[in-house]
C-alpha atoms as an extended CHARMM CRD file, in Angstrom:
* protein
*
       223  EXT
         1         1  UNK       CA             17.9000000000        1.9860000000      -19.4570000000  PROA      1               0.0000000000
         2         2  UNK       CA             14.6150000000        3.0240000000      -17.9820000000  PROA      2               0.0000000000
         3         3  UNK       CA             13.9600000000       -0.6050000000      -16.9280000000  PROA      3               0.0000000000
         4         4  UNK       CA             16.5490000000       -1.0930000000      -15.6660000000  PROA      4               0.0000000000
         5         5  UNK       CA             15.6850000000        1.3490000000      -13.4040000000  PROA      5               0.0000000000
         6         6  UNK       CA             12.5330000000        0.4770000000      -12.2480000000  PROA      6               0.0000000000
         7         7  UNK       CA             13.0090000000       -2.8630000000      -12.2090000000  PROA      7               0.0000000000
         8         8  UNK       CA             15.9280000000       -2.7520000000      -10.0090000000  PROA      8               0.0000000000
         9         9  UNK       CA             14.8930000000        0.1240000000       -8.1250000000  PROA      9               0.0000000000
        10        10  UNK       CA             11.5560000000       -2.0220000000       -7.1050000000  PROA      10              0.0000000000
        11        11  UNK       CA             14.0310000000       -4.7960000000       -5.8670000000  PROA      11              0.0000000000
        12        12  UNK       CA             16.1670000000       -2.2020000000       -3.5340000000  PROA      12              0.0000000000
        13        13  UNK       CA             12.8880000000       -0.2170000000       -2.2400000000  PROA      13              0.0000000000
        14        14  UNK       CA             11.7530000000       -3.5340000000       -1.6740000000  PROA      14              0.0000000000
        15        15  UNK       CA             14.9320000000       -4.6630000000        0.5290000000  PROA      15              0.0000000000
        16        16  UNK       CA             15.2980000000       -1.0080000000        2.5060000000  PROA      16              0.0000000000
        17        17  UNK       CA             12.3880000000       -1.0380000000        3.8340000000  PROA      17              0.0000000000
        18        18  UNK       CA             12.2560000000       -4.9440000000        4.8910000000  PROA      18              0.0000000000
        19        19  UNK       CA             11.5920000000       -3.7080000000        8.0320000000  PROA      19              0.0000000000
        20        20  UNK       CA              9.2460000000       -1.1570000000        8.2620000000  PROA      20              0.0000000000
        21        21  UNK       CA              7.6440000000       -2.9500000000        5.7750000000  PROA      21              0.0000000000
        22        22  UNK       CA              7.3450000000       -6.5080000000        7.6520000000  PROA      22              0.0000000000
        23        23  UNK       CA              5.9740000000       -5.2680000000       10.7460000000  PROA      23              0.0000000000
        24        24  UNK       CA              3.4480000000       -3.0120000000        8.7830000000  PROA      24              0.0000000000
        25        25  UNK       CA              2.2460000000       -6.2290000000        6.1270000000  PROA      25              0.0000000000
        26        26  UNK       CA              1.9370000000       -9.2420000000        8.4660000000  PROA      26              0.0000000000
        27        27  UNK       CA             -2.3880000000       -8.2110000000        9.2000000000  PROA      27              0.0000000000
        28        28  UNK       CA             -2.5690000000       -8.5570000000        5.9890000000  PROA      28              0.0000000000
        29        29  UNK       CA              0.4430000000      -10.7570000000        4.9990000000  PROA      29              0.0000000000
        30        30  UNK       CA             -1.3490000000      -13.2120000000        7.3920000000  PROA      30              0.0000000000
        31        31  UNK       CA             -5.0330000000      -13.1780000000        6.4430000000  PROA      31              0.0000000000
        32        32  UNK       CA             -3.7260000000      -14.0810000000        2.9940000000  PROA      32              0.0000000000
        33        33  UNK       CA             -2.3770000000      -16.9580000000        3.3630000000  PROA      33              0.0000000000
        34        34  UNK       CA             -4.7470000000      -18.1030000000        5.7580000000  PROA      34              0.0000000000
        35        35  UNK       CA             -8.0620000000      -17.8820000000        2.6220000000  PROA      35              0.0000000000
        36        36  UNK       CA             -4.9100000000      -19.1880000000        0.7080000000  PROA      36              0.0000000000
        37        37  UNK       CA             -5.9420000000      -22.2280000000        2.4290000000  PROA      37              0.0000000000
        38        38  UNK       CA             -9.5130000000      -22.6210000000        3.0910000000  PROA      38              0.0000000000
        39        39  UNK       CA             -8.3210000000      -22.4670000000       -0.7630000000  PROA      39              0.0000000000
        40        40  UNK       CA             -6.9670000000      -26.0100000000       -0.9280000000  PROA      40              0.0000000000
        41        41  UNK       CA            -11.0220000000      -27.3100000000        1.1100000000  PROA      41              0.0000000000
        42        42  UNK       CA            -13.6940000000      -28.0140000000       -0.9160000000  PROA      42              0.0000000000
        43        43  UNK       CA            -16.2240000000      -24.9880000000       -0.6640000000  PROA      43              0.0000000000
        44        44  UNK       CA            -19.3940000000      -24.0470000000       -2.2160000000  PROA      44              0.0000000000
        45        45  UNK       CA            -19.5730000000      -21.3380000000       -4.9090000000  PROA      45              0.0000000000
        46        46  UNK       CA            -20.7050000000      -18.6550000000       -2.4210000000  PROA      46              0.0000000000
        47        47  UNK       CA            -18.3650000000      -19.4520000000       -0.0430000000  PROA      47              0.0000000000
        48        48  UNK       CA            -15.7920000000      -19.2720000000       -2.2740000000  PROA      48              0.0000000000
        49        49  UNK       CA            -16.6440000000      -16.0750000000       -4.0100000000  PROA      49              0.0000000000
        50        50  UNK       CA            -17.1400000000      -14.1230000000       -0.1590000000  PROA      50              0.0000000000
        51        51  UNK       CA            -13.3970000000      -15.4390000000       -0.1390000000  PROA      51              0.0000000000
        52        52  UNK       CA            -12.6080000000      -14.4100000000       -3.5080000000  PROA      52              0.0000000000
        53        53  UNK       CA            -14.5040000000      -11.0170000000       -2.8570000000  PROA      53              0.0000000000
        54        54  UNK       CA            -12.4350000000      -10.6340000000        0.5220000000  PROA      54              0.0000000000
        55        55  UNK       CA             -9.5210000000      -11.6660000000       -0.9360000000  PROA      55              0.0000000000
        56        56  UNK       CA             -9.5930000000       -8.4460000000       -2.9970000000  PROA      56              0.0000000000
        57        57  UNK       CA            -10.2570000000       -6.6790000000       -0.2370000000  PROA      57              0.0000000000
        58        58  UNK       CA             -6.8720000000       -7.0920000000        1.8990000000  PROA      58              0.0000000000
        59        59  UNK       CA             -4.7280000000       -7.2820000000       -1.1810000000  PROA      59              0.0000000000
        60        60  UNK       CA             -6.2150000000       -3.1580000000       -1.1050000000  PROA      60              0.0000000000
        61        61  UNK       CA             -5.2680000000       -2.8300000000        2.3480000000  PROA      61              0.0000000000
        62        62  UNK       CA             -1.4880000000       -4.7320000000        1.7340000000  PROA      62              0.0000000000
        63        63  UNK       CA             -1.2910000000       -2.9450000000       -1.3940000000  PROA      63              0.0000000000
        64        64  UNK       CA             -2.1040000000        0.7860000000       -0.4140000000  PROA      64              0.0000000000
        65        65  UNK       CA              0.8530000000       -0.2580000000        2.5190000000  PROA      65              0.0000000000
        66        66  UNK       CA              3.2390000000       -0.8370000000        0.5820000000  PROA      66              0.0000000000
        67        67  UNK       CA              2.7400000000        2.0000000000       -2.6580000000  PROA      67              0.0000000000
        68        68  UNK       CA              2.6770000000        4.0360000000        0.5600000000  PROA      68              0.0000000000
        69        69  UNK       CA              6.2110000000        3.0090000000        2.1540000000  PROA      69              0.0000000000
        70        70  UNK       CA              7.4240000000        2.9410000000       -0.7760000000  PROA      70              0.0000000000
        71        71  UNK       CA              6.2060000000        6.1560000000       -2.4520000000  PROA      71              0.0000000000
        72        72  UNK       CA              6.1460000000        7.7110000000        0.8890000000  PROA      72              0.0000000000
        73        73  UNK       CA              8.5230000000        7.2510000000        3.6590000000  PROA      73              0.0000000000
        74        74  UNK       CA              7.4870000000        4.5400000000        6.2860000000  PROA      74              0.0000000000
        75        75  UNK       CA              5.4710000000        7.1560000000        8.4250000000  PROA      75              0.0000000000
        76        76  UNK       CA              2.8280000000        7.2170000000        5.9210000000  PROA      76              0.0000000000
        77        77  UNK       CA              1.2980000000        3.9770000000        7.2580000000  PROA      77              0.0000000000
        78        78  UNK       CA              0.7930000000        3.5810000000       10.9600000000  PROA      78              0.0000000000
        79        79  UNK       CA              3.5380000000        0.5770000000       12.2170000000  PROA      79              0.0000000000
        80        80  UNK       CA              1.5250000000       -1.8960000000       12.4090000000  PROA      80              0.0000000000
        81        81  UNK       CA             -0.2680000000       -1.6080000000        8.8450000000  PROA      81              0.0000000000
        82        82  UNK       CA             -3.9150000000       -0.4280000000        8.1110000000  PROA      82              0.0000000000
        83        83  UNK       CA             -6.4080000000       -2.1170000000       10.8640000000  PROA      83              0.0000000000
        84        84  UNK       CA             -9.4080000000       -0.3250000000        9.8780000000  PROA      84              0.0000000000
        85        85  UNK       CA            -10.8960000000       -0.0280000000        5.8060000000  PROA      85              0.0000000000
        86        86  UNK       CA            -11.0430000000        3.9780000000        4.4670000000  PROA      86              0.0000000000
        87        87  UNK       CA            -12.9010000000        5.1090000000        1.3990000000  PROA      87              0.0000000000
        88        88  UNK       CA             -8.6400000000        5.2060000000       -0.0130000000  PROA      88              0.0000000000
        89        89  UNK       CA             -8.9580000000        1.5160000000        0.2450000000  PROA      89              0.0000000000
        90        90  UNK       CA            -12.2050000000        1.0350000000       -1.3480000000  PROA      90              0.0000000000
        91        91  UNK       CA            -10.9060000000        3.3790000000       -3.9080000000  PROA      91              0.0000000000
        92        92  UNK       CA             -7.9300000000        1.3700000000       -4.4450000000  PROA      92              0.0000000000
        93        93  UNK       CA             -9.8330000000       -2.2960000000       -4.2280000000  PROA      93              0.0000000000
        94        94  UNK       CA            -12.3760000000       -0.4040000000       -7.5540000000  PROA      94              0.0000000000
        95        95  UNK       CA             -9.7500000000        0.9340000000       -9.2610000000  PROA      95              0.0000000000
        96        96  UNK       CA             -8.1400000000       -3.5210000000       -9.3070000000  PROA      96              0.0000000000
        97        97  UNK       CA            -10.9690000000       -4.1020000000       -9.6190000000  PROA      97              0.0000000000
        98        98  UNK       CA            -12.3270000000       -2.3850000000      -12.9910000000  PROA      98              0.0000000000
        99        99  UNK       CA             -8.1810000000       -3.2650000000      -14.3150000000  PROA      99              0.0000000000
       100       100  UNK       CA             -8.9580000000       -6.8530000000      -14.0190000000  PROA      100             0.0000000000
       101       101  UNK       CA            -10.9400000000       -7.2810000000      -16.3140000000  PROA      101             0.0000000000
       102       102  UNK       CA             -9.9070000000       -5.4060000000      -19.3380000000  PROA      102             0.0000000000
       103       103  UNK       CA             -7.2110000000       -7.8910000000      -19.8780000000  PROA      103             0.0000000000
       104       104  UNK       CA            -11.4690000000       -9.8530000000      -21.7950000000  PROA      104             0.0000000000
       105       105  UNK       CA            -10.8270000000       -8.1300000000      -24.9160000000  PROA      105             0.0000000000
       106       106  UNK       CA             -7.1880000000      -10.1410000000      -25.8300000000  PROA      106             0.0000000000
       107       107  UNK       CA             -8.6350000000      -13.1470000000      -24.5060000000  PROA      107             0.0000000000
       108       108  UNK       CA            -10.2600000000      -14.4400000000      -28.0600000000  PROA      108             0.0000000000
       109       109  UNK       CA             -5.9500000000      -13.7300000000      -28.8060000000  PROA      109             0.0000000000
       110       110  UNK       CA             -5.1480000000      -16.7010000000      -26.8830000000  PROA      110             0.0000000000
       111       111  UNK       CA             -6.9780000000      -19.1770000000      -29.6060000000  PROA      111             0.0000000000
       112       112  UNK       CA             -4.2800000000      -18.6900000000      -32.2510000000  PROA      112             0.0000000000
       113       113  UNK       CA             -1.3390000000      -21.3030000000      -32.3770000000  PROA      113             0.0000000000
       114       114  UNK       CA              1.7080000000      -20.9680000000      -30.9350000000  PROA      114             0.0000000000
       115       115  UNK       CA              2.1560000000      -17.0630000000      -30.4040000000  PROA      115             0.0000000000
       116       116  UNK       CA             -1.9570000000      -16.0630000000      -29.0900000000  PROA      116             0.0000000000
       117       117  UNK       CA             -1.2660000000      -16.2270000000      -25.0540000000  PROA      117             0.0000000000
       118       118  UNK       CA              1.7000000000      -14.0610000000      -25.7660000000  PROA      118             0.0000000000
       119       119  UNK       CA             -0.0460000000      -10.9190000000      -28.2160000000  PROA      119             0.0000000000
       120       120  UNK       CA             -2.6270000000      -11.6190000000      -25.6610000000  PROA      120             0.0000000000
       121       121  UNK       CA             -0.2450000000      -10.7800000000      -22.7330000000  PROA      121             0.0000000000
       122       122  UNK       CA              1.0420000000       -8.1310000000      -24.7480000000  PROA      122             0.0000000000
       123       123  UNK       CA             -1.9760000000       -6.3480000000      -25.6750000000  PROA      123             0.0000000000
       124       124  UNK       CA             -3.4220000000       -6.6010000000      -21.9330000000  PROA      124             0.0000000000
       125       125  UNK       CA              0.0330000000       -5.7520000000      -20.3040000000  PROA      125             0.0000000000
       126       126  UNK       CA             -0.0050000000       -2.5480000000      -23.2380000000  PROA      126             0.0000000000
       127       127  UNK       CA             -3.6360000000       -1.2360000000      -22.1460000000  PROA      127             0.0000000000
       128       128  UNK       CA             -3.0990000000       -1.9320000000      -18.3080000000  PROA      128             0.0000000000
       129       129  UNK       CA             -0.1150000000       -0.4660000000      -18.3140000000  PROA      129             0.0000000000
       130       130  UNK       CA             -1.7130000000        3.3780000000      -19.5960000000  PROA      130             0.0000000000
       131       131  UNK       CA             -3.8070000000        3.5140000000      -16.2620000000  PROA      131             0.0000000000
       132       132  UNK       CA             -1.9620000000        1.2850000000      -14.0510000000  PROA      132             0.0000000000
       133       133  UNK       CA             -0.1930000000        4.4260000000      -12.4200000000  PROA      133             0.0000000000
       134       134  UNK       CA             -3.9130000000        5.4000000000      -11.5500000000  PROA      134             0.0000000000
       135       135  UNK       CA             -2.7670000000        2.7550000000       -8.4020000000  PROA      135             0.0000000000
       136       136  UNK       CA             -0.0850000000        4.0540000000       -6.7660000000  PROA      136             0.0000000000
       137       137  UNK       CA             -2.1970000000        7.0590000000       -7.9290000000  PROA      137             0.0000000000
       138       138  UNK       CA             -4.8650000000        6.3680000000       -5.7920000000  PROA      138             0.0000000000
       139       139  UNK       CA             -3.2040000000        4.8930000000       -2.5690000000  PROA      139             0.0000000000
       140       140  UNK       CA             -0.5980000000        8.2200000000       -1.6840000000  PROA      140             0.0000000000
       141       141  UNK       CA             -4.3330000000       10.2870000000       -2.4590000000  PROA      141             0.0000000000
       142       142  UNK       CA             -1.3730000000       12.1220000000       -5.6900000000  PROA      142             0.0000000000
       143       143  UNK       CA             -4.0330000000       12.8460000000       -7.5980000000  PROA      143             0.0000000000
       144       144  UNK       CA             -2.7900000000        9.9480000000      -10.1690000000  PROA      144             0.0000000000
       145       145  UNK       CA             -6.8510000000        8.8980000000      -12.3660000000  PROA      145             0.0000000000
       146       146  UNK       CA             -7.1900000000        6.5980000000      -14.9550000000  PROA      146             0.0000000000
       147       147  UNK       CA             -7.4220000000        9.3440000000      -17.1560000000  PROA      147             0.0000000000
       148       148  UNK       CA             -4.1900000000       11.0000000000      -16.1000000000  PROA      148             0.0000000000
       149       149  UNK       CA             -2.2490000000        7.7850000000      -16.2450000000  PROA      149             0.0000000000
       150       150  UNK       CA             -3.0610000000        7.3740000000      -19.3090000000  PROA      150             0.0000000000
       151       151  UNK       CA             -1.7720000000       10.6700000000      -20.3490000000  PROA      151             0.0000000000
       152       152  UNK       CA              0.9810000000       10.4500000000      -18.5500000000  PROA      152             0.0000000000
       153       153  UNK       CA              2.0690000000        6.7540000000      -20.0060000000  PROA      153             0.0000000000
       154       154  UNK       CA              1.8200000000        8.3450000000      -23.5230000000  PROA      154             0.0000000000
       155       155  UNK       CA              5.8330000000        8.7610000000      -23.9330000000  PROA      155             0.0000000000
       156       156  UNK       CA              6.2250000000        5.5230000000      -22.2590000000  PROA      156             0.0000000000
       157       157  UNK       CA              4.3430000000        3.0630000000      -24.4370000000  PROA      157             0.0000000000
       158       158  UNK       CA              6.6130000000        0.3880000000      -24.2900000000  PROA      158             0.0000000000
       159       159  UNK       CA              8.2380000000       -0.4490000000      -20.7540000000  PROA      159             0.0000000000
       160       160  UNK       CA              5.1730000000        0.5440000000      -19.3580000000  PROA      160             0.0000000000
       161       161  UNK       CA              3.7800000000       -2.5450000000      -21.5240000000  PROA      161             0.0000000000
       162       162  UNK       CA              6.6690000000       -4.6510000000      -19.7310000000  PROA      162             0.0000000000
       163       163  UNK       CA              7.0880000000       -3.0070000000      -16.1590000000  PROA      163             0.0000000000
       164       164  UNK       CA              3.7130000000       -4.6290000000      -16.0890000000  PROA      164             0.0000000000
       165       165  UNK       CA              4.3970000000       -7.7170000000      -17.8400000000  PROA      165             0.0000000000
       166       166  UNK       CA              7.0830000000       -7.7430000000      -15.1250000000  PROA      166             0.0000000000
       167       167  UNK       CA              4.5090000000       -7.3160000000      -12.4080000000  PROA      167             0.0000000000
       168       168  UNK       CA              2.9000000000       -9.9160000000      -13.7780000000  PROA      168             0.0000000000
       169       169  UNK       CA              5.1230000000      -12.4910000000      -13.6040000000  PROA      169             0.0000000000
       170       170  UNK       CA              5.6790000000      -11.5580000000      -10.5230000000  PROA      170             0.0000000000
       171       171  UNK       CA              2.7840000000      -11.3010000000       -9.2220000000  PROA      171             0.0000000000
       172       172  UNK       CA              1.8170000000      -15.1330000000      -10.5430000000  PROA      172             0.0000000000
       173       173  UNK       CA              4.4550000000      -16.4370000000      -11.2280000000  PROA      173             0.0000000000
       174       174  UNK       CA              5.4290000000      -18.0780000000       -8.0820000000  PROA      174             0.0000000000
       175       175  UNK       CA              2.0760000000      -19.4620000000       -8.0680000000  PROA      175             0.0000000000
       176       176  UNK       CA              3.1470000000      -22.2790000000      -10.2720000000  PROA      176             0.0000000000
       177       177  UNK       CA              5.0340000000      -23.6950000000       -7.1070000000  PROA      177             0.0000000000
       178       178  UNK       CA              1.6660000000      -25.5160000000       -6.3250000000  PROA      178             0.0000000000
       179       179  UNK       CA              2.5740000000      -27.6030000000      -10.0370000000  PROA      179             0.0000000000
       180       180  UNK       CA              5.4270000000      -29.3360000000       -8.5200000000  PROA      180             0.0000000000
       181       181  UNK       CA              2.8520000000      -31.1140000000       -5.7290000000  PROA      181             0.0000000000
       182       182  UNK       CA              1.0120000000      -30.9110000000       -3.0290000000  PROA      182             0.0000000000
       183       183  UNK       CA              3.7410000000      -29.9820000000       -0.6630000000  PROA      183             0.0000000000
       184       184  UNK       CA              4.9260000000      -27.1120000000       -2.8480000000  PROA      184             0.0000000000
       185       185  UNK       CA              1.6370000000      -25.4520000000       -1.5090000000  PROA      185             0.0000000000
       186       186  UNK       CA              2.5620000000      -23.9290000000        1.9530000000  PROA      186             0.0000000000
       187       187  UNK       CA              5.6700000000      -22.7850000000       -0.1330000000  PROA      187             0.0000000000
       188       188  UNK       CA              3.7260000000      -21.4210000000       -3.1980000000  PROA      188             0.0000000000
       189       189  UNK       CA              1.7150000000      -19.3760000000       -0.1090000000  PROA      189             0.0000000000
       190       190  UNK       CA              4.2240000000      -17.3190000000        0.5910000000  PROA      190             0.0000000000
       191       191  UNK       CA              6.2940000000      -17.3130000000       -2.5640000000  PROA      191             0.0000000000
       192       192  UNK       CA              2.7800000000      -15.6010000000       -4.2410000000  PROA      192             0.0000000000
       193       193  UNK       CA              2.3050000000      -13.3450000000       -1.6340000000  PROA      193             0.0000000000
       194       194  UNK       CA              5.7870000000      -11.8580000000       -1.4540000000  PROA      194             0.0000000000
       195       195  UNK       CA              6.0460000000      -11.4830000000       -5.5510000000  PROA      195             0.0000000000
       196       196  UNK       CA              2.5470000000       -9.8040000000       -4.3720000000  PROA      196             0.0000000000
       197       197  UNK       CA              4.8290000000       -7.2720000000       -3.1250000000  PROA      197             0.0000000000
       198       198  UNK       CA              7.1810000000       -7.0290000000       -5.7820000000  PROA      198             0.0000000000
       199       199  UNK       CA              4.3320000000       -6.5710000000       -7.2000000000  PROA      199             0.0000000000
       200       200  UNK       CA              3.7020000000       -3.8310000000       -5.8680000000  PROA      200             0.0000000000
       201       201  UNK       CA              6.3310000000       -2.0670000000       -5.6190000000  PROA      201             0.0000000000
       202       202  UNK       CA              7.2700000000       -2.3810000000       -9.3110000000  PROA      202             0.0000000000
       203       203  UNK       CA              4.2210000000       -0.0900000000      -10.3030000000  PROA      203             0.0000000000
       204       204  UNK       CA              5.7060000000        1.5620000000       -6.8560000000  PROA      204             0.0000000000
       205       205  UNK       CA              9.0840000000        2.8890000000       -9.1670000000  PROA      205             0.0000000000
       206       206  UNK       CA              7.5640000000        2.9140000000      -12.3580000000  PROA      206             0.0000000000
       207       207  UNK       CA              4.8680000000        5.4680000000      -10.8220000000  PROA      207             0.0000000000
       208       208  UNK       CA              7.5830000000        7.8750000000       -8.6970000000  PROA      208             0.0000000000
       209       209  UNK       CA              9.5710000000        7.6810000000      -13.0130000000  PROA      209             0.0000000000
       210       210  UNK       CA              6.6570000000        8.4700000000      -15.0080000000  PROA      210             0.0000000000
       211       211  UNK       CA              4.9570000000       10.9640000000      -11.9890000000  PROA      211             0.0000000000
       212       212  UNK       CA              7.7230000000       12.2050000000      -11.6590000000  PROA      212             0.0000000000
       213       213  UNK       CA              8.9320000000       13.3290000000      -14.4670000000  PROA      213             0.0000000000
       214       214  UNK       CA              5.6790000000       14.7590000000      -15.8890000000  PROA      214             0.0000000000
       215       215  UNK       CA              3.8530000000       15.4830000000      -13.5460000000  PROA      215             0.0000000000
       216       216  UNK       CA             -0.2150000000       16.0190000000      -15.3870000000  PROA      216             0.0000000000
       217       217  UNK       CA              0.9710000000       17.1110000000      -18.5500000000  PROA      217             0.0000000000
       218       218  UNK       CA              2.0910000000       14.8230000000      -21.5630000000  PROA      218             0.0000000000
       219       219  UNK       CA              4.8350000000       14.4910000000      -22.6110000000  PROA      219             0.0000000000
       220       220  UNK       CA              7.8900000000       13.6740000000      -25.4780000000  PROA      220             0.0000000000
       221       221  UNK       CA              8.5930000000        9.1550000000      -26.7850000000  PROA      221             0.0000000000
       222       222  UNK       CA             10.2100000000        8.7490000000      -23.9720000000  PROA      222             0.0000000000
       223       223  UNK       CA              9.0570000000        4.1220000000      -24.6390000000  PROA      223             0.0000000000
């Protein structure tokens, strides 16, 4: 039931805020599309590394905008979004960078025939999910960091795991369109950008549900 509230609420939040989000995300969304198109060309290892880092910074700015609009309201960001980076965006980038490495301990599970990838996804989603509320917490400067996120999600372990799986599917699922042929490359890039917005919205809803219910306290088992 709580998962349905999170996912349904995320769709609703994006649709209801489509106008302010469209303006605030115009610049980072355009830059992300441009960066993705550059990946289609042959790049040197150094150029590719720098492009990955720059893409991560832009993604962080985009995520901060979405979190702030959906949690605090459209007035929490300038009309045309964030045009200069601050400590908030830098902190968000570092938190997201750390979370991206949490799947590594579960990668050996991929060698288990048949169900290895499922076990890897569930394990990584559980660990990342337990700490994921730090991302919207940093974005809205709500005082929720990794240790608080771990405590708050203790009573929501199934819900936060499924929430993280849904967010991962929303962010990376659209990229599969590129497998249909080179003519689908641009469409997959646009779809992936929209999927990223939805993934951030899913975490925003989880934050509103779990932090709003528990604050910085641990709750009883809520699934």
